[in-house]
Amino acid sequence: MFASKRKRKEALENILYTVPSVILVSLMLYIPFIMSGYYSLTEWNGIAKEPTFIGLQNFKTIFSESMEFRKALIFTGKYTLVFVILSNVIAIALAVALTKKFRLVNVVRGVFFIPYIMSMTIVGFIWKFIFTQGFSRLFEMTNWGVWNYSWLGAPKLAFYSVALVGVWQSLGFYIVLYIAGLQAVPKDVLEAATVDGASGRKRFFYVTLPLLGPSITTCIFMSLTNALKVFDIILALTKGGPGGATYSVALQIYKEAFQSNHYGLGSAESIIYFLFVLIITQVVLKIFSSREVES
């Protein structure tokens, strides 16, 4: 009798705690996603009372006529490749250095983590000031030509400027994850490698790095998803310029839907990009998960 009442009470508590979360997630994620799928099959400017159903015409337009979406996809792919490689290679190198015992090590770790807790938009505006006013001032002081380049005005330099700011802002997060992974590497395995005569470089590449597999998988996955959805840093730094050279897919979808008022076309682009991101992330996750080594 008492056991039955207790089970009913636990079931009621589970429902009461779960239902608000399900409702909130549905309102913020699932329902908008379903609505976006419907709008992708329509022509709508966001003002008319009823959208006009046009079937798959938006998708045909994207694949046959929309050069802007293809350019944005290429830029996002290049940005993702540069971001993932640089952020993880630099983060591993700094994590190895920051696991050494020296004075103020915790302070240095905090300094690297501070940019991550800052708003991406604020970071973008700070670096926009540095690229324009700051570098101009350095050129006046040193007369070095590197400070006089148009870092946000030239298409190629604008790409690397955006990538640099993105890596700088997120580096602290990956450093923390790699430090946690390095501290979890068994000491006896490293000691055994040392006894066998392995040098520091060989210990790192043949012992530490393979055992760092779970951390590498996590950081690769996180950096991949963060790069694929890049939006606010570009909006603050270049607004997609110069000449559309730094338009990411997220920014392109925003422009199409909320600036050009082509909600149907913007929704179709978002559906296509969702499927693209889903496939890429799952493939990468599968590849890196299969290469992990049990410690």
mmCIF file of C-alpha atoms in Angstrom:
data_model
loop_
_atom_site.group_PDB
_atom_site.id
_atom_site.type_symbol
_atom_site.label_atom_id
_atom_site.label_comp_id
_atom_site.label_asym_id
_atom_site.label_seq_id
_atom_site.Cartn_x
_atom_site.Cartn_y
_atom_site.Cartn_z
ATOM 1 C CA MET A 1 0.000 0.000 0.000
ATOM 2 C CA PHE A 2 2.668 2.466 1.107
ATOM 3 C CA ALA A 3 4.989 1.347 -1.722
ATOM 4 C CA SER A 4 2.239 2.035 -4.265
ATOM 5 C CA LYS A 5 1.631 5.537 -2.887
ATOM 6 C CA ARG A 6 5.355 6.243 -2.888
ATOM 7 C CA LYS A 7 5.678 5.191 -6.539
ATOM 8 C CA ARG A 8 2.702 7.381 -7.515
ATOM 9 C CA LYS A 9 4.248 10.311 -5.662
ATOM 10 C CA GLU A 10 7.613 9.818 -7.401
ATOM 11 C CA ALA A 11 5.888 9.552 -10.788
ATOM 12 C CA LEU A 12 3.948 12.784 -10.109
ATOM 13 C CA GLU A 13 7.140 14.571 -9.028
ATOM 14 C CA ASN A 14 8.930 13.404 -12.197
ATOM 15 C CA ILE A 15 6.075 14.726 -14.333
ATOM 16 C CA LEU A 16 5.958 18.073 -12.499
ATOM 17 C CA TYR A 17 9.705 18.563 -12.887
ATOM 18 C CA THR A 18 9.861 17.353 -16.496
ATOM 19 C CA VAL A 19 6.805 18.977 -18.102
ATOM 20 C CA PRO A 20 7.965 22.631 -17.687
ATOM 21 C CA SER A 21 11.316 21.762 -19.297
ATOM 22 C CA VAL A 22 9.632 19.921 -22.177
ATOM 23 C CA ILE A 23 7.259 22.858 -22.758
ATOM 24 C CA LEU A 24 10.113 25.387 -22.711
ATOM 25 C CA VAL A 25 12.335 23.359 -25.053
ATOM 26 C CA SER A 26 9.379 22.783 -27.387
ATOM 27 C CA LEU A 27 8.542 26.495 -27.505
ATOM 28 C CA MET A 28 12.149 27.561 -28.087
ATOM 29 C CA LEU A 29 13.389 24.741 -30.332
ATOM 30 C CA TYR A 30 11.019 22.094 -31.674
ATOM 31 C CA ILE A 31 8.017 24.244 -32.631
ATOM 32 C CA PRO A 32 10.171 26.907 -34.406
ATOM 33 C CA PHE A 33 11.979 24.104 -36.257
ATOM 34 C CA ILE A 34 8.683 22.602 -37.470
ATOM 35 C CA MET A 35 7.418 26.055 -38.444
ATOM 36 C CA SER A 36 10.655 26.720 -40.320
ATOM 37 C CA GLY A 37 10.115 23.491 -42.244
ATOM 38 C CA TYR A 38 6.638 24.676 -43.225
ATOM 39 C CA TYR A 39 7.782 28.192 -44.198
ATOM 40 C CA SER A 40 10.539 26.695 -46.373
ATOM 41 C CA LEU A 41 7.742 25.447 -48.661
ATOM 42 C CA THR A 42 6.130 28.878 -48.936
ATOM 43 C CA GLU A 43 6.722 32.374 -50.231
ATOM 44 C CA TRP A 44 6.249 34.871 -47.406
ATOM 45 C CA ASN A 45 7.559 38.332 -46.591
ATOM 46 C CA GLY A 46 6.714 38.227 -42.889
ATOM 47 C CA ILE A 47 4.014 40.872 -43.306
ATOM 48 C CA ALA A 48 1.257 39.166 -45.307
ATOM 49 C CA LYS A 49 -1.334 37.352 -43.210
ATOM 50 C CA GLU A 50 -0.973 34.065 -45.045
ATOM 51 C CA PRO A 51 2.155 32.650 -46.765
ATOM 52 C CA THR A 52 1.760 31.328 -50.305
ATOM 53 C CA PHE A 53 2.512 27.619 -50.665
ATOM 54 C CA ILE A 54 5.020 27.023 -53.502
ATOM 55 C CA GLY A 55 6.318 23.531 -52.715
ATOM 56 C CA LEU A 56 10.024 22.910 -53.337
ATOM 57 C CA GLN A 57 10.583 26.074 -55.381
ATOM 58 C CA ASN A 58 12.748 27.687 -52.642
ATOM 59 C CA PHE A 59 15.076 24.683 -52.623
ATOM 60 C CA LYS A 60 15.313 24.745 -56.426
ATOM 61 C CA THR A 61 16.184 28.459 -56.266
ATOM 62 C CA ILE A 62 18.948 27.840 -53.718
ATOM 63 C CA PHE A 63 20.585 25.035 -55.704
ATOM 64 C CA SER A 64 20.233 26.632 -59.142
ATOM 65 C CA GLU A 65 20.349 30.409 -58.653
ATOM 66 C CA SER A 66 21.576 31.389 -55.182
ATOM 67 C CA MET A 67 25.283 32.177 -55.610
ATOM 68 C CA GLU A 68 25.269 34.022 -52.258
ATOM 69 C CA PHE A 69 24.392 30.860 -50.341
ATOM 70 C CA ARG A 70 27.117 28.878 -52.114
ATOM 71 C CA LYS A 71 29.704 31.585 -51.401
ATOM 72 C CA ALA A 72 28.626 31.665 -47.759
ATOM 73 C CA LEU A 73 28.933 27.871 -47.598
ATOM 74 C CA ILE A 74 32.465 28.003 -49.034
ATOM 75 C CA PHE A 75 33.498 30.746 -46.600
ATOM 76 C CA THR A 76 32.040 28.833 -43.649
ATOM 77 C CA GLY A 77 33.846 25.660 -44.727
ATOM 78 C CA LYS A 78 37.203 27.467 -44.987
ATOM 79 C CA TYR A 79 36.624 29.252 -41.678
ATOM 80 C CA THR A 80 35.690 25.974 -39.975
ATOM 81 C CA LEU A 81 38.822 24.227 -41.234
ATOM 82 C CA VAL A 82 41.135 27.041 -40.076
ATOM 83 C CA PHE A 83 39.297 27.487 -36.766
ATOM 84 C CA VAL A 84 39.252 23.799 -35.829
ATOM 85 C CA ILE A 85 42.938 23.233 -36.669
ATOM 86 C CA LEU A 86 44.301 26.399 -35.046
ATOM 87 C CA SER A 87 42.145 26.338 -31.925
ATOM 88 C CA ASN A 88 42.955 22.706 -31.119
ATOM 89 C CA VAL A 89 46.676 22.759 -31.993
ATOM 90 C CA ILE A 90 47.293 25.986 -30.048
ATOM 91 C CA ALA A 91 45.087 24.831 -27.151
ATOM 92 C CA ILE A 92 46.991 21.537 -26.801
ATOM 93 C CA ALA A 93 50.349 23.332 -26.876
ATOM 94 C CA LEU A 94 49.262 25.869 -24.246
ATOM 95 C CA ALA A 95 47.599 23.168 -22.110
ATOM 96 C CA VAL A 96 50.858 21.204 -22.017
ATOM 97 C CA ALA A 97 52.721 24.364 -20.960
ATOM 98 C CA LEU A 98 50.091 25.227 -18.334
ATOM 99 C CA THR A 99 50.247 21.788 -16.694
ATOM 100 C CA LYS A 100 53.825 22.531 -15.673
ATOM 101 C CA LYS A 101 54.354 23.801 -12.141
ATOM 102 C CA PHE A 102 55.422 27.413 -12.022
ATOM 103 C CA ARG A 103 54.438 30.580 -10.222
ATOM 104 C CA LEU A 104 51.177 32.233 -11.211
ATOM 105 C CA VAL A 105 50.102 29.234 -13.317
ATOM 106 C CA ASN A 106 46.485 29.660 -12.152
ATOM 107 C CA VAL A 107 46.600 33.376 -13.000
ATOM 108 C CA VAL A 108 47.849 32.610 -16.511
ATOM 109 C CA ARG A 109 45.066 30.022 -16.959
ATOM 110 C CA GLY A 110 42.527 32.633 -15.891
ATOM 111 C CA VAL A 111 43.936 35.177 -18.335
ATOM 112 C CA PHE A 112 43.432 32.755 -21.230
ATOM 113 C CA PHE A 113 39.884 31.932 -20.062
ATOM 114 C CA ILE A 114 38.674 35.550 -19.669
ATOM 115 C CA PRO A 115 37.937 36.124 -23.408
ATOM 116 C CA TYR A 116 35.678 33.051 -23.449
ATOM 117 C CA ILE A 117 33.320 34.459 -20.807
ATOM 118 C CA MET A 118 33.010 37.746 -22.703
ATOM 119 C CA SER A 119 30.176 38.371 -25.154
ATOM 120 C CA MET A 120 31.142 37.495 -28.731
ATOM 121 C CA THR A 121 29.679 40.805 -29.920
ATOM 122 C CA ILE A 122 31.765 42.788 -27.412
ATOM 123 C CA VAL A 123 34.878 40.841 -28.451
ATOM 124 C CA GLY A 124 34.119 41.692 -32.072
ATOM 125 C CA PHE A 125 33.810 45.410 -31.372
ATOM 126 C CA ILE A 126 37.005 45.389 -29.271
ATOM 127 C CA TRP A 127 38.981 43.768 -32.079
ATOM 128 C CA LYS A 128 37.393 46.058 -34.670
ATOM 129 C CA PHE A 129 38.831 48.983 -32.701
ATOM 130 C CA ILE A 130 42.222 47.217 -32.493
ATOM 131 C CA PHE A 131 42.340 46.478 -36.233
ATOM 132 C CA THR A 132 41.479 50.067 -37.145
ATOM 133 C CA GLN A 133 42.582 52.517 -34.452
ATOM 134 C CA GLY A 134 45.058 50.314 -32.561
ATOM 135 C CA PHE A 135 47.071 49.101 -35.538
ATOM 136 C CA SER A 136 47.034 52.588 -37.042
ATOM 137 C CA ARG A 137 48.577 53.942 -33.840
ATOM 138 C CA LEU A 138 51.210 51.173 -33.819
ATOM 139 C CA PHE A 139 52.123 52.054 -37.418
ATOM 140 C CA GLU A 140 52.659 55.681 -36.409
ATOM 141 C CA MET A 141 54.913 54.574 -33.532
ATOM 142 C CA THR A 142 56.958 51.888 -35.315
ATOM 143 C CA ASN A 143 56.486 52.606 -39.043
ATOM 144 C CA TRP A 144 56.210 48.850 -39.633
ATOM 145 C CA GLY A 145 54.217 48.083 -42.772
ATOM 146 C CA VAL A 146 52.387 45.131 -41.172
ATOM 147 C CA TRP A 147 50.372 47.537 -38.995
ATOM 148 C CA ASN A 148 49.299 49.526 -42.057
ATOM 149 C CA TYR A 149 47.503 46.674 -43.830
ATOM 150 C CA SER A 150 43.751 46.901 -44.273
ATOM 151 C CA TRP A 151 42.967 43.970 -41.993
ATOM 152 C CA LEU A 152 39.204 44.329 -42.342
ATOM 153 C CA GLY A 153 39.112 45.985 -45.773
ATOM 154 C CA ALA A 154 40.943 43.416 -47.927
ATOM 155 C CA PRO A 155 38.963 40.184 -48.575
ATOM 156 C CA LYS A 156 41.827 37.742 -47.823
ATOM 157 C CA LEU A 157 43.026 39.620 -44.756
ATOM 158 C CA ALA A 158 39.442 40.007 -43.505
ATOM 159 C CA PHE A 159 39.047 36.213 -43.559
ATOM 160 C CA TYR A 160 42.155 35.647 -41.444
ATOM 161 C CA SER A 161 41.224 38.529 -39.147
ATOM 162 C CA VAL A 162 37.846 36.949 -38.421
ATOM 163 C CA ALA A 163 39.473 33.530 -37.894
ATOM 164 C CA LEU A 164 42.094 35.055 -35.565
ATOM 165 C CA VAL A 165 39.461 36.714 -33.385
ATOM 166 C CA GLY A 166 37.358 33.546 -33.290
ATOM 167 C CA VAL A 167 40.302 31.410 -32.174
ATOM 168 C CA TRP A 168 41.449 34.021 -29.617
ATOM 169 C CA GLN A 169 37.997 34.265 -28.059
ATOM 170 C CA SER A 170 37.376 30.529 -27.655
ATOM 171 C CA LEU A 171 40.901 29.320 -26.873
ATOM 172 C CA GLY A 172 40.478 29.358 -23.083
ATOM 173 C CA PHE A 173 37.607 26.871 -23.170
ATOM 174 C CA TYR A 174 39.586 24.270 -25.117
ATOM 175 C CA ILE A 175 42.666 24.830 -22.953
ATOM 176 C CA VAL A 176 40.622 23.938 -19.850
ATOM 177 C CA LEU A 177 39.335 20.738 -21.474
ATOM 178 C CA TYR A 178 42.821 19.695 -22.581
ATOM 179 C CA ILE A 179 44.299 20.442 -19.148
ATOM 180 C CA ALA A 180 41.647 18.182 -17.594
ATOM 181 C CA GLY A 181 42.544 15.478 -20.121
ATOM 182 C CA LEU A 182 46.287 15.812 -19.492
ATOM 183 C CA GLN A 183 45.796 15.577 -15.737
ATOM 184 C CA ALA A 184 43.811 12.351 -16.224
ATOM 185 C CA VAL A 185 46.665 10.615 -18.085
ATOM 186 C CA PRO A 186 47.997 7.857 -15.744
ATOM 187 C CA LYS A 187 51.369 8.816 -14.254
ATOM 188 C CA ASP A 188 52.554 5.205 -14.131
ATOM 189 C CA VAL A 189 52.203 4.903 -17.931
ATOM 190 C CA LEU A 190 54.395 7.980 -18.424
ATOM 191 C CA GLU A 191 56.911 6.688 -15.886
ATOM 192 C CA ALA A 192 57.053 3.328 -17.665
ATOM 193 C CA ALA A 193 57.728 5.087 -20.965
ATOM 194 C CA THR A 194 60.507 7.089 -19.326
ATOM 195 C CA VAL A 195 62.067 3.917 -17.916
ATOM 196 C CA ASP A 196 61.951 2.380 -21.404
ATOM 197 C CA GLY A 197 64.058 5.304 -22.635
ATOM 198 C CA ALA A 198 61.387 7.332 -24.447
ATOM 199 C CA SER A 199 62.286 10.989 -24.891
ATOM 200 C CA GLY A 200 59.885 13.789 -23.944
ATOM 201 C CA ARG A 201 58.761 14.210 -27.549
ATOM 202 C CA LYS A 202 58.110 10.481 -27.986
ATOM 203 C CA ARG A 203 56.238 10.302 -24.655
ATOM 204 C CA PHE A 204 53.961 13.089 -25.836
ATOM 205 C CA PHE A 205 53.238 11.777 -29.349
ATOM 206 C CA TYR A 206 53.127 8.034 -28.597
ATOM 207 C CA VAL A 207 51.706 7.984 -25.037
ATOM 208 C CA THR A 208 50.074 11.253 -23.975
ATOM 209 C CA LEU A 209 48.415 12.207 -27.252
ATOM 210 C CA PRO A 210 46.695 8.821 -27.849
ATOM 211 C CA LEU A 211 45.414 8.800 -24.255
ATOM 212 C CA LEU A 212 44.121 12.336 -24.815
ATOM 213 C CA GLY A 213 41.675 10.917 -27.360
ATOM 214 C CA PRO A 214 38.407 11.635 -25.459
ATOM 215 C CA SER A 215 39.436 15.259 -24.865
ATOM 216 C CA ILE A 216 40.459 15.667 -28.521
ATOM 217 C CA THR A 217 37.122 14.245 -29.678
ATOM 218 C CA THR A 218 35.202 16.612 -27.399
ATOM 219 C CA CYS A 219 37.222 19.671 -28.425
ATOM 220 C CA ILE A 220 37.071 18.821 -32.146
ATOM 221 C CA PHE A 221 33.305 18.391 -31.925
ATOM 222 C CA MET A 222 32.804 21.610 -29.925
ATOM 223 C CA SER A 223 35.096 23.679 -32.155
ATOM 224 C CA LEU A 224 33.441 22.241 -35.268
ATOM 225 C CA THR A 225 29.922 23.174 -34.135
ATOM 226 C CA ASN A 226 31.041 26.608 -32.924
ATOM 227 C CA ALA A 227 32.739 27.354 -36.247
ATOM 228 C CA LEU A 228 29.798 26.165 -38.336
ATOM 229 C CA LYS A 229 27.401 28.510 -36.541
ATOM 230 C CA VAL A 230 29.709 31.573 -36.501
ATOM 231 C CA PHE A 231 27.612 34.725 -36.678
ATOM 232 C CA ASP A 232 28.051 37.422 -34.027
ATOM 233 C CA ILE A 233 31.810 37.965 -34.369
ATOM 234 C CA ILE A 234 31.410 38.514 -38.119
ATOM 235 C CA LEU A 235 28.423 40.807 -37.576
ATOM 236 C CA ALA A 236 30.444 42.954 -35.169
ATOM 237 C CA LEU A 237 33.716 42.918 -37.148
ATOM 238 C CA THR A 238 32.850 43.137 -40.841
ATOM 239 C CA LYS A 239 29.053 42.733 -41.244
ATOM 240 C CA GLY A 240 29.915 40.256 -44.001
ATOM 241 C CA GLY A 241 32.188 42.625 -45.919
ATOM 242 C CA PRO A 242 34.205 43.620 -47.742
ATOM 243 C CA GLY A 243 32.004 42.841 -50.734
ATOM 244 C CA GLY A 244 30.416 39.825 -49.059
ATOM 245 C CA ALA A 245 33.803 38.139 -48.580
ATOM 246 C CA THR A 246 33.090 37.173 -44.951
ATOM 247 C CA TYR A 247 29.459 36.124 -45.170
ATOM 248 C CA SER A 248 28.912 32.974 -43.118
ATOM 249 C CA VAL A 249 25.882 30.759 -43.731
ATOM 250 C CA ALA A 250 24.271 31.886 -40.474
ATOM 251 C CA LEU A 251 24.708 35.532 -41.495
ATOM 252 C CA GLN A 252 23.380 34.764 -44.989
ATOM 253 C CA ILE A 253 20.247 33.143 -43.529
ATOM 254 C CA TYR A 254 19.768 36.145 -41.225
ATOM 255 C CA LYS A 255 20.135 38.566 -44.163
ATOM 256 C CA GLU A 256 17.754 36.617 -46.394
ATOM 257 C CA ALA A 257 15.021 36.258 -43.775
ATOM 258 C CA PHE A 258 15.200 39.389 -41.631
ATOM 259 C CA GLN A 259 16.740 42.000 -43.926
ATOM 260 C CA SER A 260 15.411 40.992 -47.343
ATOM 261 C CA ASN A 261 12.131 39.690 -45.844
ATOM 262 C CA HIS A 262 12.343 36.414 -47.787
ATOM 263 C CA TYR A 263 11.251 34.223 -44.891
ATOM 264 C CA GLY A 264 10.484 31.218 -47.074
ATOM 265 C CA LEU A 265 13.880 31.290 -48.786
ATOM 266 C CA GLY A 266 15.686 31.905 -45.487
ATOM 267 C CA SER A 267 13.849 28.965 -43.894
ATOM 268 C CA ALA A 268 14.815 26.718 -46.818
ATOM 269 C CA GLU A 269 18.466 27.746 -46.422
ATOM 270 C CA SER A 270 18.300 26.978 -42.700
ATOM 271 C CA ILE A 271 16.842 23.493 -43.356
ATOM 272 C CA ILE A 272 19.554 22.695 -45.915
ATOM 273 C CA TYR A 273 22.265 23.946 -43.584
ATOM 274 C CA PHE A 274 20.833 21.980 -40.652
ATOM 275 C CA LEU A 275 21.106 18.760 -42.656
ATOM 276 C CA PHE A 276 24.632 19.702 -43.801
ATOM 277 C CA VAL A 277 25.792 20.385 -40.226
ATOM 278 C CA LEU A 278 24.109 17.223 -38.938
ATOM 279 C CA ILE A 279 25.926 15.023 -41.459
ATOM 280 C CA ILE A 280 29.320 16.704 -41.012
ATOM 281 C CA THR A 281 29.254 16.600 -37.198
ATOM 282 C CA GLN A 282 28.128 12.975 -37.065
ATOM 283 C CA VAL A 283 30.810 11.848 -39.537
ATOM 284 C CA VAL A 284 33.568 13.720 -37.685
ATOM 285 C CA LEU A 285 32.353 12.451 -34.309
ATOM 286 C CA LYS A 286 32.290 8.877 -35.610
ATOM 287 C CA ILE A 287 35.824 9.146 -37.049
ATOM 288 C CA PHE A 288 37.412 10.571 -33.900
ATOM 289 C CA SER A 289 35.460 8.335 -31.498
ATOM 290 C CA SER A 290 36.725 5.239 -33.320
ATOM 291 C CA ARG A 291 40.329 6.400 -32.853
ATOM 292 C CA GLU A 292 40.130 6.866 -29.081
ATOM 293 C CA VAL A 293 42.451 4.773 -26.906
ATOM 294 C CA GLU A 294 41.319 3.340 -23.581
ATOM 295 C CA SER A 295 43.589 4.464 -20.714
#
